PDB file of C-alpha atoms in Angstrom:
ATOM      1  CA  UNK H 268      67.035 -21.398 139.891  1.00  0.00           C
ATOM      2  CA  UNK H 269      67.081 -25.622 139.557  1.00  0.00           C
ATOM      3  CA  UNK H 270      69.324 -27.608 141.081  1.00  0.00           C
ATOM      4  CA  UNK H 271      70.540 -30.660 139.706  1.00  0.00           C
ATOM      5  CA  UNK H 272      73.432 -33.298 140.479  1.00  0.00           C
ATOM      6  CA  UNK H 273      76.298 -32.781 138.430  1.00  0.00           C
ATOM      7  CA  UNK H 274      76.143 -35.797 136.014  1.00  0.00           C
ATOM      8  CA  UNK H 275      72.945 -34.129 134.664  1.00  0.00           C
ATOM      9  CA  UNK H 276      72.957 -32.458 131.737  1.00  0.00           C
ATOM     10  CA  UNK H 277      71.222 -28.734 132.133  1.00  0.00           C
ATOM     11  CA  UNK H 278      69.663 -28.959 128.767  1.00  0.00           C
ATOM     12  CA  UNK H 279      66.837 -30.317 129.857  1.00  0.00           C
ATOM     13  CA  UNK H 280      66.097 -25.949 131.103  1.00  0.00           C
ATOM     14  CA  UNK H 281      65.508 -25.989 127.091  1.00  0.00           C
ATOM     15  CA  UNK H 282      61.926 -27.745 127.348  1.00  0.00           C
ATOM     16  CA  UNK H 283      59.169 -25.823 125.306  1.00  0.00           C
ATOM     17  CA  UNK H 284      56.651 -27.051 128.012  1.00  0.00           C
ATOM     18  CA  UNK H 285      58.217 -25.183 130.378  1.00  0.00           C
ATOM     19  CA  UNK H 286      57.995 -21.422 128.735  1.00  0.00           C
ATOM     20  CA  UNK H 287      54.293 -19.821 127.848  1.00  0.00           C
ATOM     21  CA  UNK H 288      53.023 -17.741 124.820  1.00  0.00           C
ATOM     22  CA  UNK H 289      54.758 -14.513 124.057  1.00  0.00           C
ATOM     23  CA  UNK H 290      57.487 -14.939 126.313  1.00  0.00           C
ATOM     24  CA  UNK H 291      61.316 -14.404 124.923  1.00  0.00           C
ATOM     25  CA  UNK H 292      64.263 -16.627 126.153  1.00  0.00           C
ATOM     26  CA  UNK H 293      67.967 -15.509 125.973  1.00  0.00           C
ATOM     27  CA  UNK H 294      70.075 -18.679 126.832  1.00  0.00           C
ATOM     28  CA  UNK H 295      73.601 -19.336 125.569  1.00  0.00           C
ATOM     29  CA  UNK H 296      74.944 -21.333 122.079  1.00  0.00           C
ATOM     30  CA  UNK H 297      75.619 -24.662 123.613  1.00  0.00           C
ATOM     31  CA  UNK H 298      71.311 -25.020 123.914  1.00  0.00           C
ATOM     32  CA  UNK H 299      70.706 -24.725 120.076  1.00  0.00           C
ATOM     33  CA  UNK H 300      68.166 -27.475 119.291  1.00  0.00           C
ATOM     34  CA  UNK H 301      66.711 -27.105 115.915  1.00  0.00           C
ATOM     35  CA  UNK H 302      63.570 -29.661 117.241  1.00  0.00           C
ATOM     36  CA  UNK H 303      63.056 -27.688 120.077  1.00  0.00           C
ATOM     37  CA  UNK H 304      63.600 -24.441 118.358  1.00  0.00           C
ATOM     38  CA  UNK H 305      61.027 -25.007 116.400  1.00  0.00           C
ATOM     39  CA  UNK H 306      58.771 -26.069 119.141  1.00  0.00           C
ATOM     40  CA  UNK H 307      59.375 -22.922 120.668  1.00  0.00           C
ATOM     41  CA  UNK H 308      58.202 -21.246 117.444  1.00  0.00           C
ATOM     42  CA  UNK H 309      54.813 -22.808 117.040  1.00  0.00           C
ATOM     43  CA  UNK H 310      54.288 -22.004 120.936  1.00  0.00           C
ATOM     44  CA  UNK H 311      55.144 -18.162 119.941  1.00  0.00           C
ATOM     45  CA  UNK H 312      57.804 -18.012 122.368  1.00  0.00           C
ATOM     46  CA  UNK H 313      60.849 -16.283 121.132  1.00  0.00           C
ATOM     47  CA  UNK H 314      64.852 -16.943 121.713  1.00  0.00           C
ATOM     48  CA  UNK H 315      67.273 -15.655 121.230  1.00  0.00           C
ATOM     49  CA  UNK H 316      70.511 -16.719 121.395  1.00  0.00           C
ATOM     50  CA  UNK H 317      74.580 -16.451 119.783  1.00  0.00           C
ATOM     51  CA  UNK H 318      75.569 -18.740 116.941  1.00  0.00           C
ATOM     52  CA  UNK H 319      77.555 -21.468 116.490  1.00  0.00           C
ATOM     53  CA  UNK H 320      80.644 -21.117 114.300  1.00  0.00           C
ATOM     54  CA  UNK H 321      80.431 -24.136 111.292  1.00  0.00           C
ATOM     55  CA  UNK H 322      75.763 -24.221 111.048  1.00  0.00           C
ATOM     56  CA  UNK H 323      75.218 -25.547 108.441  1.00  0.00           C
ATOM     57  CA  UNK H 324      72.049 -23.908 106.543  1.00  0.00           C
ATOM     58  CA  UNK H 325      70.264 -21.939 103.452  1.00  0.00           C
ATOM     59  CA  UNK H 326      70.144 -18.558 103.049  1.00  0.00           C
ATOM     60  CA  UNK H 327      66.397 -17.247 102.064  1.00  0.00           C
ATOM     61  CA  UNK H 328      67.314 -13.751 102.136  1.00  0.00           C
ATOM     62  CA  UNK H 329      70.422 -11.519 102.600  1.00  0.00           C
ATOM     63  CA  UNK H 330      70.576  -7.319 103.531  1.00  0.00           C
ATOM     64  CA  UNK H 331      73.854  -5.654 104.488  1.00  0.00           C
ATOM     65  CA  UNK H 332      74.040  -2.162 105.533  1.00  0.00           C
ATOM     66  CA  UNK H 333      77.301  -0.407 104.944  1.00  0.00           C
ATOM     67  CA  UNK H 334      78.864   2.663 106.086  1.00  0.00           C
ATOM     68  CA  UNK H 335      80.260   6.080 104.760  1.00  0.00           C
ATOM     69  CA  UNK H 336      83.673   3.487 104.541  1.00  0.00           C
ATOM     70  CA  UNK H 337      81.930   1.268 102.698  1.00  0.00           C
ATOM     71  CA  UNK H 338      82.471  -1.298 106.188  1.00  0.00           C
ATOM     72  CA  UNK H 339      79.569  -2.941 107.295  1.00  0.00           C
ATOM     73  CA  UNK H 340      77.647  -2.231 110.013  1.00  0.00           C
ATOM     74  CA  UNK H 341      75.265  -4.837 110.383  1.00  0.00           C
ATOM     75  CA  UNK H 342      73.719  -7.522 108.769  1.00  0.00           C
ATOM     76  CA  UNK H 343      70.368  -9.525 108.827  1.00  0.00           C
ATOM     77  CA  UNK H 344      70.026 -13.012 106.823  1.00  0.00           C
ATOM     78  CA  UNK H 345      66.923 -15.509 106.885  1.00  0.00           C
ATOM     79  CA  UNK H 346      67.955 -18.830 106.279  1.00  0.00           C
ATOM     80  CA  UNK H 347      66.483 -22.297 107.018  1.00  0.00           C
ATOM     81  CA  UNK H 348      68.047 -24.900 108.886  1.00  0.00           C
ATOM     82  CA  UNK H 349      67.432 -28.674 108.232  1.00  0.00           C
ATOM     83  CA  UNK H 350      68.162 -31.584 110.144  1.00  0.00           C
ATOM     84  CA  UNK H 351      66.116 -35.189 109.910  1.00  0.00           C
ATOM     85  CA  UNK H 352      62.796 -34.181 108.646  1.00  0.00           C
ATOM     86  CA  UNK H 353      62.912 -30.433 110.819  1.00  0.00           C
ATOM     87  CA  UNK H 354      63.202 -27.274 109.064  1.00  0.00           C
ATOM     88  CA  UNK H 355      63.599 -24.290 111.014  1.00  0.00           C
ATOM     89  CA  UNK H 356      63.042 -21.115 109.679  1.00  0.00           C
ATOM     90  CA  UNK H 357      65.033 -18.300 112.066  1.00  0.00           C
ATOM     91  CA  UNK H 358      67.039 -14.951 111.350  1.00  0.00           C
ATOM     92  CA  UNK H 359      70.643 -13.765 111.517  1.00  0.00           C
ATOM     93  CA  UNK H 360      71.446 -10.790 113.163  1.00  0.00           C
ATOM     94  CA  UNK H 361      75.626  -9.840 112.412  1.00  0.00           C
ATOM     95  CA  UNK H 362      76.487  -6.369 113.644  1.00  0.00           C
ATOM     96  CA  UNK H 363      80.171  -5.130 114.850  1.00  0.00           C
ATOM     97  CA  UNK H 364      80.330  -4.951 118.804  1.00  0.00           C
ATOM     98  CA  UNK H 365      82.403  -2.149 120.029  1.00  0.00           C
ATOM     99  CA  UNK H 366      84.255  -2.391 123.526  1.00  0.00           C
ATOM    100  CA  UNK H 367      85.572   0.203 125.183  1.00  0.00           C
ATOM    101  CA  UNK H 368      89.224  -0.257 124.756  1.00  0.00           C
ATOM    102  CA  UNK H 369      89.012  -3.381 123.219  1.00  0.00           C
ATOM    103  CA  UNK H 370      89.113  -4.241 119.489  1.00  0.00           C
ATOM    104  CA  UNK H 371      85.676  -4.559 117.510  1.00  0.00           C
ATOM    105  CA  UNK H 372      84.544  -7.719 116.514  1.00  0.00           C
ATOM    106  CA  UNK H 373      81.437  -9.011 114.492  1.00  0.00           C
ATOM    107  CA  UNK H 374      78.802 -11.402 116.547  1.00  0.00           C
ATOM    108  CA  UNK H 375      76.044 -13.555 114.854  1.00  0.00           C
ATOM    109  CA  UNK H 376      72.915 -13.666 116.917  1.00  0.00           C
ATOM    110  CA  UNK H 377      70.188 -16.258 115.460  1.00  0.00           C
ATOM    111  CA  UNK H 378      66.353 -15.801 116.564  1.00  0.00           C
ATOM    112  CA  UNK H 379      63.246 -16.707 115.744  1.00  0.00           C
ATOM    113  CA  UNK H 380      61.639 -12.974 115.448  1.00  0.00           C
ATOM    114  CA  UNK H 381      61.323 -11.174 112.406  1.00  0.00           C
ATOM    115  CA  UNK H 382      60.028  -8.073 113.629  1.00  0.00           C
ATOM    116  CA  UNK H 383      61.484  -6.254 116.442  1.00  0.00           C
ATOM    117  CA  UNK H 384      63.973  -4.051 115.357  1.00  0.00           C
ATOM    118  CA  UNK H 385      68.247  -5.487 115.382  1.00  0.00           C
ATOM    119  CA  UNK H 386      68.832  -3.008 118.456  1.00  0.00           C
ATOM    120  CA  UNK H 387      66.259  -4.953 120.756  1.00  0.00           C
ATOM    121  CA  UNK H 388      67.506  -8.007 120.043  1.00  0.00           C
ATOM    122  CA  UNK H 389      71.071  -7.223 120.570  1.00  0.00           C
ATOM    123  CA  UNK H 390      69.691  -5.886 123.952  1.00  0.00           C
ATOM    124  CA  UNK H 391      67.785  -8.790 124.697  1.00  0.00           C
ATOM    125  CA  UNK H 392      70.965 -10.873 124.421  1.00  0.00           C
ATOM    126  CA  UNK H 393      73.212  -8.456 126.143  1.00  0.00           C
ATOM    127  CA  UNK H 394      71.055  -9.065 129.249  1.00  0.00           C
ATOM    128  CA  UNK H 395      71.518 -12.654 129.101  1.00  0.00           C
ATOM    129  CA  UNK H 396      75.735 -11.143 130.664  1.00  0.00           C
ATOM    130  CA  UNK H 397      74.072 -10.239 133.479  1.00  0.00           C
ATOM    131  CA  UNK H 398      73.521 -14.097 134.759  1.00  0.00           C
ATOM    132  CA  UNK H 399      77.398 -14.345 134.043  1.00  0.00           C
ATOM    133  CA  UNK H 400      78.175 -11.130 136.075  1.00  0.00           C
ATOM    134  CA  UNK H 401      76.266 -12.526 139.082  1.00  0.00           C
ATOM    135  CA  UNK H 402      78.522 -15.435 138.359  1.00  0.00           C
ATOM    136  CA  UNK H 403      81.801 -13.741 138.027  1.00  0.00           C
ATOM    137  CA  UNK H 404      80.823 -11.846 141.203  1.00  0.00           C
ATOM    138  CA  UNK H 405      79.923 -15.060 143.681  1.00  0.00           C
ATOM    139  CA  UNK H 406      82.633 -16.484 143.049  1.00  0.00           C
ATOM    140  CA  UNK H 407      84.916 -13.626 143.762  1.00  0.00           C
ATOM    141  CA  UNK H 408      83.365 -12.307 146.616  1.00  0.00           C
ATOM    142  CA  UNK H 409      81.320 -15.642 148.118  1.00  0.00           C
ATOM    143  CA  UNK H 410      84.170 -19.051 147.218  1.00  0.00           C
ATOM    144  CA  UNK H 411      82.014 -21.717 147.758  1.00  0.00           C
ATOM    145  CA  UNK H 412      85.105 -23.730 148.448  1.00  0.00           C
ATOM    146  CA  UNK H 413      83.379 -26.191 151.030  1.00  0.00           C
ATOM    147  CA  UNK H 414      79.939 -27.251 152.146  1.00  0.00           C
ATOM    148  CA  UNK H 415      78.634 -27.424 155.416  1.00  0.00           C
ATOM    149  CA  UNK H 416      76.682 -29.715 155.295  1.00  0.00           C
ATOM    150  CA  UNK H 417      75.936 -33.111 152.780  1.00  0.00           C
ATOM    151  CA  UNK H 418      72.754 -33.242 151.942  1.00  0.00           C
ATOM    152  CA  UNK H 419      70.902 -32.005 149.372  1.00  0.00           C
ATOM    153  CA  UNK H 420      69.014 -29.568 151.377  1.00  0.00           C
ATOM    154  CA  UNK H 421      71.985 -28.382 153.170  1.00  0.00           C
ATOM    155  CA  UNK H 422      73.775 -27.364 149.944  1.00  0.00           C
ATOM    156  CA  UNK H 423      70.536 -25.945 148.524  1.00  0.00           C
ATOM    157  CA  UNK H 424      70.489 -23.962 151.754  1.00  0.00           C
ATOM    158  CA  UNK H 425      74.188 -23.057 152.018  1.00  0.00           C
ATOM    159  CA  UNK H 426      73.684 -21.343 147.795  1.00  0.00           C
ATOM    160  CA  UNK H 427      70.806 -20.019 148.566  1.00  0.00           C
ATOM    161  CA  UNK H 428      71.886 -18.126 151.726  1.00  0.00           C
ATOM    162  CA  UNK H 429      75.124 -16.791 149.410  1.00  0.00           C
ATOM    163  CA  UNK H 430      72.469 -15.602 146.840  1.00  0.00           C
ATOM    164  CA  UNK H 431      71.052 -13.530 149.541  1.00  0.00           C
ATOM    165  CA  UNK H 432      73.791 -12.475 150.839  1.00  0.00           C
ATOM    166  CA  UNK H 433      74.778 -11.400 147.427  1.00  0.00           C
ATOM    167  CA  UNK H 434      71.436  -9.172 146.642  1.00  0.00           C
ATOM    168  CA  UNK H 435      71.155  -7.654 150.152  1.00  0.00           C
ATOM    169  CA  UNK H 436      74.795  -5.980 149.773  1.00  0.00           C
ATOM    170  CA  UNK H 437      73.660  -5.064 146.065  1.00  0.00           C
ATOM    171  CA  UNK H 438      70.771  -3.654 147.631  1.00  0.00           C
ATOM    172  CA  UNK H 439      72.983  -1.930 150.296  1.00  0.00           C
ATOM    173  CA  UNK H 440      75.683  -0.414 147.796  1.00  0.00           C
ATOM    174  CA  UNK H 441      72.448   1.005 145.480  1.00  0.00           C
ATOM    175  CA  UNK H 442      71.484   2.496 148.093  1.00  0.00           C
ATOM    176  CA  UNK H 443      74.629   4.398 148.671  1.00  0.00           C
ATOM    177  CA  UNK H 444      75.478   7.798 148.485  1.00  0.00           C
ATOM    178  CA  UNK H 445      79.265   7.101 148.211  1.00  0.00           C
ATOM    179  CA  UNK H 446      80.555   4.973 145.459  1.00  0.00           C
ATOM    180  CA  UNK H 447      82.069   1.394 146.567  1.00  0.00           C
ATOM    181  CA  UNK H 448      83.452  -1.382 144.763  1.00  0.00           C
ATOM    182  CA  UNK H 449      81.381  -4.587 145.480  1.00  0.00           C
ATOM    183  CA  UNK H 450      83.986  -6.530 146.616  1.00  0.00           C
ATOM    184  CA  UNK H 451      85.278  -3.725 148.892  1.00  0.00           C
ATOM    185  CA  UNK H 452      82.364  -3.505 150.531  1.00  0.00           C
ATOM    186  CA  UNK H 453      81.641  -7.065 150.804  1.00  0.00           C
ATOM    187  CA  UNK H 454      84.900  -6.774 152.691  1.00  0.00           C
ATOM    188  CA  UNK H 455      83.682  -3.920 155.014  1.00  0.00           C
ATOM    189  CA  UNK H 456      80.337  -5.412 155.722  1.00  0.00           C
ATOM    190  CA  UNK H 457      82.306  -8.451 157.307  1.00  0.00           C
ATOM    191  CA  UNK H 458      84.748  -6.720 159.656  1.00  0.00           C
ATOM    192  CA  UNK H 459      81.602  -4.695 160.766  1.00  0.00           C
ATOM    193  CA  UNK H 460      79.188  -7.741 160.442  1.00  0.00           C
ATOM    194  CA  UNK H 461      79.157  -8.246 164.573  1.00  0.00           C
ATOM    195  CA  UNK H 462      78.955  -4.314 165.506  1.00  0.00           C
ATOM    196  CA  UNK H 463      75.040  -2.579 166.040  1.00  0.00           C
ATOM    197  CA  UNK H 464      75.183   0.279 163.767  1.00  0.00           C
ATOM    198  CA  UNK H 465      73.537   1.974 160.948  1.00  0.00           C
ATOM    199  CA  UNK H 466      74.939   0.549 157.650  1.00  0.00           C
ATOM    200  CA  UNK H 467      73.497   3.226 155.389  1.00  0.00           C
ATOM    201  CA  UNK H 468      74.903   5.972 157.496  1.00  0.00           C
ATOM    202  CA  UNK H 469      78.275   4.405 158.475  1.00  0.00           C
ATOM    203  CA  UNK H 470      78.590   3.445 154.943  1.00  0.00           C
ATOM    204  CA  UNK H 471      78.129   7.065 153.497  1.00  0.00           C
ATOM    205  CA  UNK H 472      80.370   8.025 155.721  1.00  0.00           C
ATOM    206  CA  UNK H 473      82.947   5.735 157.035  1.00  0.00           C
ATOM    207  CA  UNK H 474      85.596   8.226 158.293  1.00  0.00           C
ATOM    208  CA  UNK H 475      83.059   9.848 160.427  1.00  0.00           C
ATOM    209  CA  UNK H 476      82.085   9.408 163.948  1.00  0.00           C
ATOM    210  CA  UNK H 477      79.082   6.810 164.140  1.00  0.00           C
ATOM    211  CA  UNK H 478      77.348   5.270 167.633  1.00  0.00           C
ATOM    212  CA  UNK H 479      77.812   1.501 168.204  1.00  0.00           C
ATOM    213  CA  UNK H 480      76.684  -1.149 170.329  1.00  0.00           C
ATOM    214  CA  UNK H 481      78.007  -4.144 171.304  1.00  0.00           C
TER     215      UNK H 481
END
C-alpha cells in the first residue's frame, strides 16, 4: 500500500522498474499503457488486465469455440497494437461470465501471455475483485468520515489502524465455528470491545453463559 496526496495521479503504480522477472500483475483498464506494456513484456513480467471498449488494433490471429447451440463460449484473438513507433503484441481472451442470478455477459481480458491456459487467466483477473471487496467492505463497516489528526503520519496511522482492524475481525470470523455476517460482527465486537472475555468462545456461542471481567 502507497500513499499519495490526492492531486497525484496513481499511475505512476504502473512503473516496469518496480515489478521483477516472472511476476504477473492484475490491475484495472484505466492503467493500459501500450509503452509500458511493452516494457513489462521484455522484463517477462506478465499483466493482465480488462479491455477498453473502442482499442484500436490488428488482428494476427482469430479462434472461436462454439457450443452444442452453436453460441460461443469463448474466444482468443492475437492482435498488435500500435501507437507512435510502439507495437505491442498481446492476446484477447472473450469468454461469457455467468452470475448467479444475473444475466451473462461477454468480458474481453487483454494479456501479454500466450501460454497459460484461458481459465488461469480469467482467475488471475478475478482475484484482482478481491482489492475491491476489501474496499466495498471498509467503507461499510470502517467510514473514514473524519481524521484525527492532520498530518501525514496521522492519516497514514489512522488507515492503517482500520486495515488492521479490518484483518483481525477477518481473522476472528475464519476462525468461527458459527457463521456471521462481517458487518454483524463488526457490530458485536464493538458493544463487547470494553468487556474481558474470550472472543472465540463467546462468539461461537453468544446466547450462552460466558465469564467476564470488568
Amino acid at each position: 500500500m502507497k500513499f499519495t496526496s490526492a492531486a497525484t495521479n496513481d499511475s505512476f503504480m504502473l512503473a516496469p522498474s518496480h515489478f521483477k522477472h516472472g511476476e504477473i500483475v492484475a490491475l484495472d483498464r484505466a492503467y493500459i499503457n501500450y509503452e509500458k506494456f511493452e516494457e513489462l513484456t521484455k522484463r517477462n513480467v506478465v499483466y493482465v488486465t480488462k479491455m477498453k471498449k473502442n482499442l484500436k488494433y490488428e488482428v494476427l490471429a482469430d479462434c472461436m469455440d462454439m457450443n452444442g447451440k452453436g453460441l460461443m463460449e469463448y474466444r482468443e484473438q492475437v492482435v498488435v497494437f500500435r501507437k507512435g513507433g510502439i507495437s505491442h503484441i498481446a492476446r484477447i481472451i472473450t469468454y461469457v461470465d455467468i452470475k448467479k442470478g444475473k444475466s451473462s455477459k461477454l468480458v474481453s481480458l487483454l494479456t501479454n501471455d500466450f501460454e497459460m491456459p484461458m481459465e488461469k487467466i480469467v482467475a488471475i483477473y478475478r482475484r484482482r475483485w478481491q482489492i475491491e471487496s476489501l474496499f466495498k467492505q471498509i467503507k461499510q463497516n470502517f467510514p473514514l468520515r473524519y481524521f484525527y489528526g492532520e498530518s501525514a503520519n496521522a492519516i497514514k496511522i489512522q488507515i492503517w489502524v482500520t486495515l488492521i482492524a479490518n484483518l483481525l475481525l477477518s481473522l476472528l470470523q475464519s476462525s468461527l465455528e458459527r457463521r456471521w455476517s462481517f458487518s454483524g460482527l463488526a457490530t458485536m465486537v464493538r458493544i463487547v470491545l470494553m468487556e474481558y472475555l474470550n472472543m472465540k468462545k463467546f462468539f461461537n456461542r453468544p446466547d450462552g453463559r460466558h465469564e467476564t471481567h470488568a
